[in-house]
Amino acid sequence: MHFSLLNYSIKKKDLSKLFERLKKEYEIIAPVKNGSDYNFQNIDSTVLDLDDYINTRYPAKEFFLPSPEKIFTFTKNKRLKISSNFETKKRLIFGMRPCDVNGLLVLDKIFIDDYPDPFYKNRRENTVIISLNCNKAGPYCFCQSLGTDTVKDGADLIFTDSKSEYSVEIGSVVGEKIVNKNKDLFKFNSKKIKKPKLKFKKKVDTETVVEDLKNGIDHKIWKKEADRCISCAACTIVCPTCYCYDVQDVNSTDGKEGNRVREWNFCMLYNFTRVAGNMVFRPDRVERLKQFVYHKLSYLKETDNIFLCVGCGRCIQSCIVDIDLTKIVKKLRKK
Amino acid sequence: MILDRIFDPKIENPYCPNLARITEIFRETDTIKTFKFKFLDKNLQSSFFFLPGQFIQVSVFGMGEIPLTLCSTPFNNDFFQISVRRIGNVTNALFNLKEGDVIGVRGPYGNGYPINQMMYKNVVMVAGGIGFPPVRSLIEYILSRRNYFGNLWLLYGARDPTDIVFRKDLLKWKKEKDFNILITVDRAPQGWKGNVGVVTTLFDKVEIPNENTIGIVCGPPIMMKFVTQELQKLGLRDDQIYLSMERLMQCGIGKCGHCNIGKKYVCKDGPVFSYDELKQLNEKIW
């Protein structure tokens, strides 16, 4: 970050004015309260209610990796033809928490760095991200231990809540342009931005976790936890960095044309590793639970020196049988 | 927003297959057919290059896409071949296709067999069932570059005599110098004069030096497990044993997650792994 050393501020009541102007260029997505949960939605009214916003129940990954997604169309007339096109809708996502912005950086690594995926890449490049720093840590959060509690990269503007206004840091050229175009709303701010100190109830020891997982592959905790698992895949559905998918052909009723479509799929499901002949490589819950935890906290650390987990805590929040990966990795250290 | 990369609409969609025409179908057994195909694009046909052991993603449009390993020689660009057992939806649809029909092919993906590791060494190839086709490509490769390799063994196990594939090739290879071919079947009807028993029983019938030897194994997981043990008994180190791992790769480019084994992706890091690599992964392989 620190793209620009200049900081700005915007009054909270001016945010709707800003959105009203940006609406002409972008589809605006922000956290909207439904019942007790917040979720990212396309907003019509530009007034936001963020009074008790900790984080959204679902991450914003559906705006980058929608499911289902058409990857090409084929038509079977005299000749077989394949065509594909890419969405170029411009979007602005407001209010992404630092953990989720860091989650996007992880997805960038997978979908852009090696064999670029044009669908993801295109959406990523057409989306402006305004991150909103947290005032308060939720009961399931553990981003601090993974270093994902601050935005160093990946957001165009970074907002910090300070009473009646937001302090604004600039993260990219696009972010700077937005500020410059709306100089009447953004005031120059010479004060140092005060970021609230957050208290976390959960943590992961990142110094030792890879080693602990390596040594703890046969620890009895795995079976104990997996015995409770109901294989619902909620943990993977709500994870901002779970990206696995299935590919299928969906045909028109006359069979003359169809789409190849990808849909999210989840390693926690029995069928995920099934191959022809009904061979399943991870038939037991314990193997699937291990796959999830190791993938989040070990595999990418070994190969790319990053954690796939960003500590948003949604997997813990969504698990109805209270499986908690921070507790699992902690217990691995005890014999 | 990522600023240093501006979106180019002409960017290739890596999931779009190239169209190819099936030029010949050969029925190997009741459940296995070998398909010859040629790309519609002549430039692609002449420039397409693969290593033995690499796989392609084959589409039957309307049914889906599956990973299959090429089984023909990499040194002939007139046509390419895949050998398929009818076992799932897409392979079933492939079986219903006729000569002249169009399929989709993208790839090749994966690492292929470690040719550099195998040069100037003896090669023991152990194949089980439909694990034979990838090995056939390797054999053709080695025979085209015969001087660069030591003695060869092929230990091939099929379910029963009617399930033996590439019969013509087997007869042709029998005439090669320093190439020992042993075939066994799990079950045999009366009158079968060959070996009966699982493929590991063939190890008693051959003498394989453990020095300067590479073991290549391709077959179902249970077969690979016991063959690996046999090769270890012969004295082969774990880094001299190479296994082809089977997973249902759906993207081929390390994204869909289906082929994850520990920190490795079968599509990018494999499908051929040394046993040494596999045993260090945090996941059981069989």
Coordinates of C-alpha atoms in Angstrom, one line a residue:
Chain A
M1 CA 0.0 0.0 0.0
H2 CA 1.2 3.5 0.9
F3 CA 0.6 4.3 -2.7
S4 CA 0.1 7.9 -1.8
L5 CA 1.4 9.5 1.4
L6 CA -1.5 11.9 1.4
N7 CA -4.5 10.8 3.4
Y8 CA -8.0 12.1 3.1
S9 CA -11.3 11.9 5.0
I10 CA -14.9 11.8 4.0
K11 CA -17.9 12.5 6.1
K12 CA -20.1 9.4 6.6
K13 CA -23.2 11.3 5.5
D14 CA -21.4 12.1 2.2
L15 CA -20.9 8.5 1.4
S16 CA -24.3 8.2 -0.3
K17 CA -23.4 11.3 -2.5
L18 CA -20.2 9.5 -3.5
F19 CA -22.1 6.3 -4.4
E20 CA -24.7 8.3 -6.3
R21 CA -21.9 9.6 -8.5
L22 CA -20.0 6.4 -8.8
K23 CA -23.2 4.5 -9.7
K24 CA -23.0 5.9 -13.3
E25 CA -19.9 4.0 -13.9
Y26 CA -20.0 1.1 -11.5
E27 CA -22.4 -1.4 -10.1
I28 CA -22.2 -0.7 -6.3
I29 CA -21.9 -3.7 -4.0
A30 CA -21.9 -3.2 -0.2
P31 CA -22.8 -5.1 3.0
V32 CA -26.6 -5.1 3.5
K33 CA -28.3 -6.2 6.7
N34 CA -30.8 -9.1 6.4
G35 CA -32.0 -10.2 9.8
S36 CA -28.9 -10.5 11.9
D37 CA -26.5 -11.1 9.0
Y38 CA -24.8 -8.8 6.7
N39 CA -24.1 -9.9 3.1
F40 CA -22.7 -8.3 0.0
Q41 CA -25.4 -7.1 -2.3
N42 CA -26.0 -4.8 -5.2
I43 CA -27.4 -1.7 -3.5
D44 CA -30.1 0.5 -5.0
S45 CA -30.4 2.9 -2.2
T46 CA -27.1 4.4 -1.4
V47 CA -27.7 4.8 2.3
L48 CA -25.8 2.2 4.3
D49 CA -26.6 0.8 7.8
L50 CA -23.3 -0.4 9.1
D51 CA -23.9 0.0 12.8
D52 CA -23.1 -3.5 14.0
Y53 CA -21.2 -4.6 10.9
I54 CA -18.4 -7.0 11.8
N55 CA -18.2 -9.0 8.6
T56 CA -20.5 -10.5 6.0
R57 CA -21.8 -14.0 6.5
Y58 CA -20.6 -15.0 3.0
P59 CA -17.4 -13.6 1.4
A60 CA -17.4 -11.6 -1.8
K61 CA -16.0 -14.5 -3.9
E62 CA -19.2 -15.0 -5.8
F63 CA -18.5 -11.6 -7.5
F64 CA -15.2 -13.0 -8.8
L65 CA -15.9 -16.7 -9.2
P66 CA -19.7 -16.9 -9.7
S67 CA -21.3 -20.3 -9.6
P68 CA -22.5 -21.5 -12.0
E69 CA -20.3 -19.8 -14.6
K70 CA -20.4 -20.4 -18.4
I71 CA -16.9 -21.1 -19.7
F72 CA -17.8 -21.6 -23.3
T73 CA -20.8 -22.3 -25.6
F74 CA -20.9 -25.0 -28.2
T75 CA -23.4 -25.4 -31.1
K76 CA -23.8 -28.7 -33.0
N77 CA -25.2 -27.8 -36.4
K78 CA -23.4 -29.0 -39.5
R79 CA -20.2 -27.9 -38.0
L80 CA -19.3 -27.8 -34.3
K81 CA -18.6 -24.3 -33.1
I82 CA -17.2 -23.1 -29.8
S83 CA -17.4 -19.5 -28.6
S84 CA -16.7 -17.8 -25.4
N85 CA -17.0 -14.3 -24.1
F86 CA -16.0 -12.4 -21.0
E87 CA -18.1 -10.2 -18.7
T88 CA -16.9 -6.6 -18.7
K89 CA -19.3 -5.2 -16.1
K90 CA -17.6 -2.6 -13.9
R91 CA -18.1 -3.1 -10.2
L92 CA -17.3 -1.4 -7.0
I93 CA -17.3 -3.4 -3.7
F94 CA -17.5 -1.2 -0.6
G95 CA -16.8 -2.4 2.9
M96 CA -14.6 -5.4 2.4
R97 CA -12.8 -6.3 5.6
P98 CA -9.0 -6.6 5.4
C99 CA -9.2 -10.4 5.8
D100 CA -11.3 -10.7 2.7
V101 CA -9.1 -8.3 0.7
N102 CA -6.1 -10.5 1.6
G103 CA -8.2 -13.5 0.6
L104 CA -8.5 -12.0 -2.9
L105 CA -4.7 -11.7 -3.0
V106 CA -4.6 -15.4 -2.4
L107 CA -7.1 -16.1 -5.1
D108 CA -5.0 -13.8 -7.4
K109 CA -2.0 -16.1 -6.8
I110 CA -4.0 -19.1 -7.9
F111 CA -6.1 -17.7 -10.7
I112 CA -3.7 -15.1 -12.2
D113 CA -0.1 -15.9 -11.5
D114 CA 0.0 -19.4 -13.0
Y115 CA -2.0 -20.2 -16.1
P116 CA -4.2 -17.1 -15.9
D117 CA -7.9 -17.7 -15.7
P118 CA -9.4 -15.1 -18.0
F119 CA -12.8 -15.1 -16.3
Y120 CA -11.4 -14.3 -12.8
K121 CA -8.8 -12.0 -14.1
N122 CA -11.2 -10.0 -16.1
R123 CA -13.6 -9.5 -13.1
R124 CA -10.7 -8.7 -10.8
E125 CA -9.5 -6.0 -13.2
N126 CA -13.0 -4.5 -13.6
T127 CA -13.7 -4.3 -9.9
V128 CA -12.8 -1.4 -7.6
I129 CA -12.4 -2.4 -4.0
I130 CA -12.9 -0.1 -1.0
S131 CA -11.7 -1.8 2.1
L132 CA -13.1 -0.9 5.5
N133 CA -10.9 -1.5 8.5
C134 CA -12.5 -3.1 11.5
N135 CA -13.5 -1.4 14.7
K136 CA -14.1 -4.6 16.6
A137 CA -13.0 -8.2 16.2
G138 CA -15.8 -10.7 16.0
P139 CA -16.0 -13.8 18.2
Y140 CA -14.6 -16.0 15.5
C141 CA -11.9 -13.7 14.0
F142 CA -8.2 -14.6 14.1
C143 CA -6.8 -12.6 11.2
Q144 CA -4.2 -10.9 13.4
S145 CA -2.2 -14.1 13.9
L146 CA -2.1 -14.5 10.1
G147 CA -1.1 -10.9 9.4
T148 CA -4.3 -10.3 7.4
D149 CA -5.8 -7.7 9.7
T150 CA -4.3 -4.9 7.6
V151 CA -4.5 -4.1 3.9
K152 CA -1.1 -3.8 2.4
D153 CA -2.2 -4.4 -1.2
G154 CA -5.3 -5.4 -3.1
A155 CA -7.6 -2.5 -2.3
D156 CA -8.0 0.8 -4.2
L157 CA -9.1 2.8 -1.2
I158 CA -8.8 1.9 2.4
F159 CA -11.4 3.4 4.8
T160 CA -11.0 3.6 8.6
D161 CA -14.0 4.4 10.7
S162 CA -13.5 7.5 12.9
K163 CA -16.7 8.7 14.5
S164 CA -18.6 10.9 12.0
E165 CA -16.2 10.3 9.2
Y166 CA -14.0 7.8 7.4
S167 CA -10.3 8.3 7.1
V168 CA -9.2 7.4 3.6
E169 CA -5.9 6.0 2.4
I170 CA -5.2 5.5 -1.2
G171 CA -4.2 2.1 -2.5
S172 CA -4.0 2.5 -6.3
V173 CA -4.2 4.9 -9.2
V174 CA -7.9 4.1 -9.6
G175 CA -8.5 4.9 -6.0
E176 CA -6.6 8.2 -6.4
K177 CA -8.7 9.1 -9.4
I178 CA -11.9 8.6 -7.5
V179 CA -10.6 10.9 -4.8
N180 CA -9.4 13.5 -7.2
K181 CA -12.7 13.5 -9.1
N182 CA -14.7 14.0 -5.9
K183 CA -12.5 16.6 -4.2
D184 CA -15.6 18.3 -2.8
L185 CA -16.3 15.2 -0.7
F186 CA -12.8 14.1 0.2
K187 CA -11.0 16.5 2.5
F188 CA -7.3 16.5 2.9
N189 CA -6.4 15.0 6.3
S190 CA -3.1 15.8 7.9
K191 CA -3.7 13.8 11.1
K192 CA -2.2 10.3 11.4
I193 CA -4.9 7.7 11.0
K194 CA -5.8 6.1 14.2
K195 CA -6.6 2.4 13.8
P196 CA -8.5 0.8 16.7
K197 CA -6.7 -1.9 18.6
L198 CA -8.6 -5.1 18.2
K199 CA -8.9 -7.9 20.8
F200 CA -9.0 -11.4 19.4
K201 CA -10.4 -14.4 21.2
K202 CA -8.8 -16.9 18.7
K203 CA -5.4 -17.3 17.2
V204 CA -3.2 -19.6 15.3
D205 CA 0.5 -19.9 16.0
T206 CA 1.9 -19.3 12.5
E207 CA 5.5 -19.9 13.6
T208 CA 4.8 -23.5 14.4
V209 CA 1.6 -24.4 12.6
V210 CA 3.2 -26.0 9.5
E211 CA 5.5 -28.1 11.7
D212 CA 2.7 -29.0 14.0
L213 CA 0.6 -30.2 11.1
K214 CA 3.5 -32.2 9.7
N215 CA 4.1 -34.0 13.0
G216 CA 0.4 -34.3 13.9
I217 CA -0.9 -36.1 10.9
D218 CA -1.8 -39.2 13.0
H219 CA -3.0 -37.2 16.1
K220 CA -6.1 -38.6 17.7
I221 CA -7.8 -35.2 17.6
W222 CA -8.5 -35.7 13.9
K223 CA -10.7 -38.6 14.3
K224 CA -12.4 -37.1 17.3
E225 CA -13.3 -34.0 15.4
A226 CA -14.1 -35.8 12.1
D227 CA -16.5 -38.1 13.9
R228 CA -18.7 -35.1 14.6
C229 CA -18.4 -33.7 11.1
I230 CA -21.6 -34.0 9.1
S231 CA -19.9 -33.4 5.7
C232 CA -22.1 -30.4 4.9
A233 CA -19.3 -28.4 3.4
A234 CA -20.4 -25.2 5.1
C235 CA -16.8 -24.4 6.1
T236 CA -15.7 -24.5 2.5
I237 CA -18.8 -22.7 1.1
V238 CA -18.2 -19.7 3.3
C239 CA -14.4 -19.7 3.0
P240 CA -13.1 -16.6 1.0
T241 CA -10.3 -18.6 -0.4
C242 CA -12.0 -21.9 -1.2
Y243 CA -12.0 -22.0 -5.0
C244 CA -12.4 -25.6 -6.1
Y245 CA -14.9 -26.3 -8.8
D246 CA -16.6 -28.9 -11.0
V247 CA -17.0 -28.7 -14.7
Q248 CA -20.1 -30.0 -16.5
D249 CA -21.9 -29.7 -19.8
V250 CA -25.4 -28.3 -19.7
N251 CA -27.4 -29.0 -22.9
S252 CA -30.4 -27.4 -24.5
T253 CA -33.4 -29.7 -24.7
D254 CA -32.8 -30.5 -28.3
G255 CA -29.2 -31.2 -27.7
K256 CA -28.1 -28.9 -30.5
E257 CA -26.3 -26.5 -28.2
G258 CA -25.0 -26.3 -24.8
N259 CA -22.7 -24.7 -22.3
R260 CA -19.7 -25.9 -20.5
V261 CA -20.3 -24.7 -17.0
R262 CA -18.3 -24.6 -13.8
E263 CA -19.8 -24.8 -10.4
W264 CA -18.2 -24.6 -7.0
N265 CA -17.5 -28.0 -5.5
F266 CA -16.0 -28.7 -2.1
C267 CA -13.4 -31.1 -0.8
M268 CA -15.5 -31.8 2.2
L269 CA -18.0 -33.8 0.1
Y270 CA -17.6 -37.5 -0.5
N271 CA -18.0 -37.2 -4.3
F272 CA -15.2 -34.7 -4.7
T273 CA -12.4 -37.2 -5.3
R274 CA -14.5 -39.7 -7.2
V275 CA -13.1 -41.1 -10.4
A276 CA -14.4 -43.4 -13.1
G277 CA -15.3 -46.8 -11.7
N278 CA -16.5 -45.2 -8.4
M279 CA -13.1 -45.1 -6.8
V280 CA -13.1 -42.4 -4.1
F281 CA -9.7 -41.2 -2.8
R282 CA -10.9 -39.6 0.3
P283 CA -13.8 -41.8 1.5
D284 CA -13.5 -40.9 5.2
R285 CA -14.5 -37.7 6.9
V286 CA -11.2 -37.6 8.7
E287 CA -9.3 -37.4 5.4
R288 CA -11.5 -34.7 4.1
L289 CA -11.2 -32.7 7.2
K290 CA -7.4 -33.0 7.1
Q291 CA -7.5 -31.9 3.4
F292 CA -9.3 -28.7 4.4
V293 CA -7.1 -27.8 7.4
Y294 CA -3.8 -28.7 5.7
H295 CA -4.8 -26.9 2.5
K296 CA -5.6 -23.8 4.5
L297 CA -2.7 -23.8 6.8
S298 CA 0.1 -25.9 5.4
Y299 CA 0.2 -26.7 1.7
L300 CA 0.6 -23.2 0.2
K301 CA 3.0 -22.2 3.0
E302 CA 5.2 -25.0 1.8
T303 CA 5.0 -24.3 -1.9
D304 CA 4.3 -20.5 -2.2
N305 CA 5.1 -19.2 1.3
I306 CA 1.5 -18.0 1.9
F307 CA -1.3 -19.2 4.0
L308 CA -4.5 -19.9 2.2
C309 CA -6.4 -19.1 5.4
V310 CA -7.0 -15.4 6.1
G311 CA -8.5 -15.8 9.6
C312 CA -12.0 -14.6 8.9
G313 CA -13.4 -17.3 11.1
R314 CA -16.4 -17.9 8.9
C315 CA -15.7 -21.7 8.9
I316 CA -16.0 -21.7 12.7
Q317 CA -19.0 -19.5 12.7
S318 CA -20.8 -21.7 10.1
C319 CA -20.0 -25.1 11.5
I320 CA -23.1 -26.4 13.3
V321 CA -21.1 -29.1 15.1
D322 CA -18.5 -26.6 16.4
I323 CA -15.4 -27.9 14.6
D324 CA -12.8 -25.1 15.0
L325 CA -9.6 -25.3 13.1
T326 CA -7.8 -23.0 15.5
K327 CA -8.6 -25.4 18.3
I328 CA -7.5 -28.4 16.2
V329 CA -4.1 -27.0 15.4
K330 CA -3.6 -25.9 19.0
K331 CA -4.4 -29.4 20.3
L332 CA -1.9 -30.9 17.8
R333 CA 0.9 -29.7 20.0
K334 CA -0.2 -31.7 22.9
K335 CA 0.4 -35.4 22.8
Chain B
M1 CA -7.4 -3.7 -8.9
I2 CA -4.4 -5.1 -10.6
L3 CA -2.9 -2.3 -12.6
D4 CA 0.1 -3.7 -14.3
R5 CA -2.0 -6.2 -16.3
I6 CA -4.6 -4.7 -18.7
F7 CA -7.2 -7.1 -19.8
D8 CA -6.8 -8.3 -23.4
P9 CA -10.1 -9.6 -24.8
K10 CA -8.1 -11.7 -27.3
I11 CA -6.6 -13.6 -24.4
E12 CA -7.0 -17.3 -25.0
N13 CA -9.6 -19.1 -22.9
P14 CA -7.5 -22.0 -21.5
Y15 CA -10.7 -24.1 -21.1
C16 CA -11.6 -24.1 -24.8
P17 CA -10.7 -27.3 -26.5
N18 CA -9.3 -27.7 -30.0
L19 CA -11.5 -29.6 -32.3
A20 CA -10.2 -33.0 -33.5
R21 CA -11.7 -35.6 -35.8
I22 CA -11.7 -39.3 -35.0
T23 CA -10.1 -41.0 -37.9
E24 CA -10.0 -44.6 -36.8
I25 CA -11.5 -46.7 -34.0
F26 CA -10.1 -50.0 -33.1
R27 CA -11.9 -52.3 -30.7
E28 CA -9.2 -53.8 -28.5
T29 CA -11.5 -55.7 -26.2
D30 CA -15.2 -55.7 -25.3
T31 CA -14.7 -52.7 -23.0
I32 CA -11.6 -51.0 -24.5
K33 CA -11.3 -49.1 -27.7
T34 CA -8.4 -47.2 -29.2
F35 CA -9.2 -44.0 -31.0
K36 CA -7.0 -42.3 -33.6
F37 CA -7.6 -38.6 -33.9
K38 CA -6.3 -35.6 -35.9
F39 CA -6.8 -31.9 -35.1
L40 CA -8.9 -30.0 -37.6
D41 CA -6.3 -27.3 -37.5
K42 CA -3.4 -28.6 -39.7
N43 CA -0.9 -26.3 -38.1
L44 CA -1.8 -27.6 -34.6
Q45 CA -1.6 -31.1 -35.9
S46 CA 2.0 -30.7 -37.1
S47 CA 3.1 -28.6 -34.1
F48 CA 1.4 -30.6 -31.3
F49 CA 4.1 -32.2 -29.2
F50 CA 3.8 -34.3 -26.0
L51 CA 6.0 -36.5 -23.8
P52 CA 5.0 -40.0 -23.0
G53 CA 2.9 -39.9 -19.8
Q54 CA 1.4 -36.5 -20.4
F55 CA -2.3 -36.3 -20.5
I56 CA -4.9 -34.4 -22.5
Q57 CA -8.5 -33.3 -21.7
V58 CA -10.9 -35.0 -24.1
S59 CA -14.4 -33.5 -24.6
V60 CA -17.4 -35.2 -25.9
F61 CA -19.5 -32.1 -26.4
G62 CA -22.7 -32.3 -24.4
M63 CA -21.4 -35.0 -22.1
G64 CA -18.3 -33.5 -20.6
E65 CA -14.6 -33.7 -20.4
I66 CA -12.1 -36.2 -19.0
P67 CA -8.4 -36.5 -18.6
L68 CA -6.8 -39.3 -20.7
T69 CA -3.2 -40.1 -21.4
L70 CA -2.0 -40.3 -24.9
C71 CA -0.9 -43.8 -25.9
S72 CA 0.8 -43.3 -29.3
T73 CA 4.3 -42.4 -30.1
P74 CA 5.3 -38.8 -29.7
F75 CA 7.4 -39.1 -32.8
N76 CA 4.6 -39.4 -35.2
N77 CA 2.5 -36.3 -35.9
D78 CA 0.3 -37.9 -38.5
F79 CA -2.2 -38.9 -35.8
F80 CA -2.5 -39.3 -32.0
Q81 CA -4.1 -42.1 -30.1
I82 CA -6.0 -42.6 -26.9
S83 CA -7.1 -45.9 -25.4
V84 CA -10.2 -45.9 -23.4
R85 CA -12.2 -48.3 -21.1
R86 CA -15.9 -47.8 -21.1
I87 CA -16.5 -47.1 -17.5
G88 CA -18.1 -43.6 -16.9
N89 CA -20.4 -41.2 -18.7
V90 CA -17.9 -39.6 -21.0
T91 CA -16.1 -42.8 -21.9
N92 CA -19.5 -44.3 -22.7
A93 CA -20.3 -41.4 -25.0
L94 CA -16.9 -41.9 -26.6
F95 CA -17.7 -45.5 -27.3
N96 CA -20.9 -44.4 -29.2
L97 CA -18.9 -42.1 -31.5
K98 CA -18.1 -43.1 -35.1
E99 CA -15.2 -42.5 -37.3
G100 CA -15.4 -38.9 -38.6
D101 CA -17.0 -37.6 -35.4
V102 CA -15.5 -34.5 -33.8
I103 CA -14.2 -34.4 -30.2
G104 CA -12.5 -31.7 -28.3
V105 CA -8.9 -31.9 -27.2
R106 CA -6.8 -29.6 -25.0
G107 CA -3.4 -30.1 -23.6
P108 CA -1.0 -31.7 -23.2
Y109 CA -0.7 -31.3 -19.5
G110 CA 1.5 -32.6 -16.7
N111 CA 5.1 -33.7 -16.5
G112 CA 5.2 -37.0 -18.3
Y113 CA 7.7 -39.8 -17.7
P114 CA 11.2 -38.7 -16.4
I115 CA 13.0 -39.5 -19.6
N116 CA 16.2 -37.8 -18.4
Q117 CA 16.2 -39.9 -15.3
M118 CA 15.8 -43.1 -17.4
M119 CA 18.6 -42.4 -20.0
Y120 CA 21.3 -45.1 -20.0
K121 CA 19.5 -47.1 -17.5
N122 CA 17.5 -50.3 -17.4
V123 CA 13.7 -49.7 -17.4
V124 CA 11.2 -52.0 -15.7
M125 CA 7.7 -51.1 -16.8
V126 CA 4.8 -52.6 -14.8
A127 CA 1.3 -52.1 -16.2
G128 CA -2.1 -53.2 -14.9
G129 CA -5.3 -53.1 -17.0
I130 CA -6.1 -49.8 -18.5
G131 CA -2.8 -48.5 -17.0
F132 CA -1.1 -50.0 -20.0
P133 CA -1.8 -47.3 -22.6
P134 CA 0.5 -44.6 -21.1
V135 CA 3.3 -47.2 -20.9
R136 CA 2.8 -48.0 -24.5
S137 CA 3.6 -44.5 -25.4
L138 CA 6.8 -44.7 -23.3
I139 CA 7.8 -48.0 -24.9
E140 CA 7.4 -46.5 -28.4
Y141 CA 9.5 -43.6 -27.3
I142 CA 12.3 -45.8 -25.9
L143 CA 12.3 -48.0 -29.0
S144 CA 12.7 -45.0 -31.2
R145 CA 15.7 -44.0 -29.2
R146 CA 16.8 -47.5 -28.3
N147 CA 20.6 -46.8 -27.9
Y148 CA 20.0 -44.4 -25.1
F149 CA 18.4 -47.0 -22.8
G150 CA 19.5 -50.2 -21.2
N151 CA 17.6 -53.5 -20.9
L152 CA 13.8 -53.3 -20.8
W153 CA 11.2 -55.3 -19.0
L154 CA 7.4 -55.1 -19.4
L155 CA 5.3 -56.9 -16.9
Y156 CA 1.7 -56.6 -17.9
G157 CA -1.3 -57.8 -15.9
A158 CA -4.8 -58.0 -17.4
R159 CA -8.1 -59.3 -15.9
D160 CA -8.4 -62.2 -18.3
P161 CA -7.1 -63.2 -21.7
T162 CA -9.9 -61.3 -23.5
D163 CA -8.8 -58.2 -21.7
I164 CA -5.3 -58.0 -23.2
V165 CA -4.8 -54.9 -25.3
F166 CA -2.3 -53.9 -27.9
R167 CA -1.8 -57.5 -29.0
K168 CA -0.2 -56.5 -32.3
D169 CA 2.3 -54.2 -30.5
L170 CA 3.1 -57.0 -28.0
L171 CA 4.0 -59.4 -30.8
K172 CA 6.0 -56.7 -32.5
W173 CA 7.9 -55.8 -29.3
K174 CA 8.7 -59.5 -28.6
K175 CA 11.1 -59.3 -31.5
E176 CA 13.1 -56.5 -30.0
K177 CA 16.5 -57.2 -28.5
D178 CA 16.9 -57.0 -24.7
F179 CA 13.2 -56.5 -24.2
N180 CA 11.6 -59.0 -21.8
I181 CA 7.8 -59.1 -22.0
L182 CA 5.8 -61.1 -19.5
I183 CA 2.0 -61.2 -19.4
T184 CA -0.2 -62.5 -16.7
V185 CA -4.0 -62.7 -16.2
D186 CA -6.0 -62.7 -13.0
R187 CA -8.3 -65.4 -14.2
A188 CA -8.0 -67.7 -17.1
P189 CA -10.3 -70.2 -18.9
Q190 CA -9.1 -73.7 -19.5
G191 CA -6.6 -73.9 -22.3
W192 CA -4.7 -70.7 -21.4
K193 CA -1.1 -71.6 -21.4
G194 CA 0.2 -68.3 -20.1
N195 CA 0.7 -67.0 -16.5
V196 CA -2.1 -66.8 -14.1
G197 CA -2.0 -64.5 -11.1
V198 CA -1.7 -60.9 -10.2
V199 CA 1.1 -58.9 -11.8
T200 CA 3.4 -59.1 -8.8
T201 CA 3.7 -62.9 -9.3
L202 CA 5.7 -62.1 -12.4
F203 CA 8.6 -60.8 -10.3
D204 CA 9.6 -64.3 -9.4
K205 CA 10.1 -65.1 -13.1
V206 CA 12.5 -62.3 -13.9
E207 CA 15.9 -61.2 -12.8
I208 CA 16.2 -57.5 -12.6
P209 CA 19.3 -55.7 -11.4
N210 CA 18.7 -53.1 -8.8
E211 CA 21.6 -50.9 -9.9
N212 CA 21.0 -48.4 -12.7
T213 CA 17.3 -49.4 -13.0
I214 CA 14.2 -47.3 -13.1
G215 CA 10.8 -48.7 -12.2
I216 CA 7.7 -47.4 -14.0
V217 CA 4.3 -48.4 -12.6
C218 CA 0.9 -47.6 -14.0
G219 CA -2.3 -49.2 -12.9
P220 CA -5.0 -49.2 -10.2
P221 CA -3.9 -47.9 -6.7
I222 CA -3.9 -51.3 -5.1
M223 CA -1.8 -52.8 -7.9
M224 CA 0.7 -49.9 -7.6
K225 CA 1.0 -50.4 -3.9
F226 CA 2.0 -54.0 -4.2
V227 CA 4.2 -53.5 -7.2
T228 CA 6.1 -50.7 -5.3
Q229 CA 6.7 -53.2 -2.5
E230 CA 8.0 -55.7 -5.0
L231 CA 10.4 -53.1 -6.6
Q232 CA 11.6 -52.2 -3.1
K233 CA 12.3 -55.9 -2.4
L234 CA 14.4 -56.0 -5.6
G235 CA 16.4 -53.2 -4.0
L236 CA 15.2 -50.2 -6.0
R237 CA 15.4 -47.0 -4.0
D238 CA 12.2 -45.0 -3.6
D239 CA 13.5 -42.4 -6.1
Q240 CA 14.0 -45.1 -8.7
I241 CA 10.3 -45.9 -8.6
Y242 CA 7.8 -43.8 -10.6
L243 CA 4.1 -44.0 -10.3
S244 CA 1.3 -42.5 -12.4
M245 CA -1.4 -41.1 -10.2
E246 CA -5.1 -41.2 -11.2
R247 CA -7.4 -38.3 -10.3
L248 CA -10.3 -36.7 -12.1
M249 CA -8.6 -33.5 -13.3
Q250 CA -11.3 -31.1 -14.5
C251 CA -9.2 -28.1 -15.4
G252 CA -5.7 -29.5 -16.0
I253 CA -4.1 -26.2 -14.9
G254 CA -4.1 -26.4 -11.1
K255 CA -7.3 -24.6 -10.2
C256 CA -10.3 -27.0 -9.8
G257 CA -8.7 -28.8 -6.9
H258 CA -9.8 -32.3 -7.8
C259 CA -6.3 -33.7 -8.2
N260 CA -4.8 -32.3 -5.0
I261 CA -2.6 -34.9 -3.2
G262 CA -1.0 -33.2 -0.2
K263 CA 0.7 -30.1 -1.5
K264 CA 1.0 -31.5 -5.0
Y265 CA -1.4 -31.2 -8.0
V266 CA -1.5 -34.3 -10.2
C267 CA -2.2 -32.1 -13.2
K268 CA 0.7 -29.7 -12.8
D269 CA 3.3 -31.6 -10.7
G270 CA 2.3 -35.1 -12.0
P271 CA 0.7 -37.3 -13.1
V272 CA 4.1 -39.1 -12.8
F273 CA 5.6 -38.9 -9.3
S274 CA 8.5 -40.8 -7.8
Y275 CA 7.5 -42.8 -4.8
D276 CA 10.1 -40.8 -2.9
E277 CA 8.0 -37.6 -3.5
L278 CA 4.7 -39.3 -2.8
K279 CA 5.7 -40.8 0.6
Q280 CA 6.6 -37.4 1.9
L281 CA 3.2 -35.9 1.3
N282 CA 0.8 -35.4 4.2
E283 CA -1.7 -37.6 2.6
K284 CA -2.1 -41.3 2.2
I285 CA -1.9 -42.3 -1.5
W286 CA -3.4 -45.7 -1.0

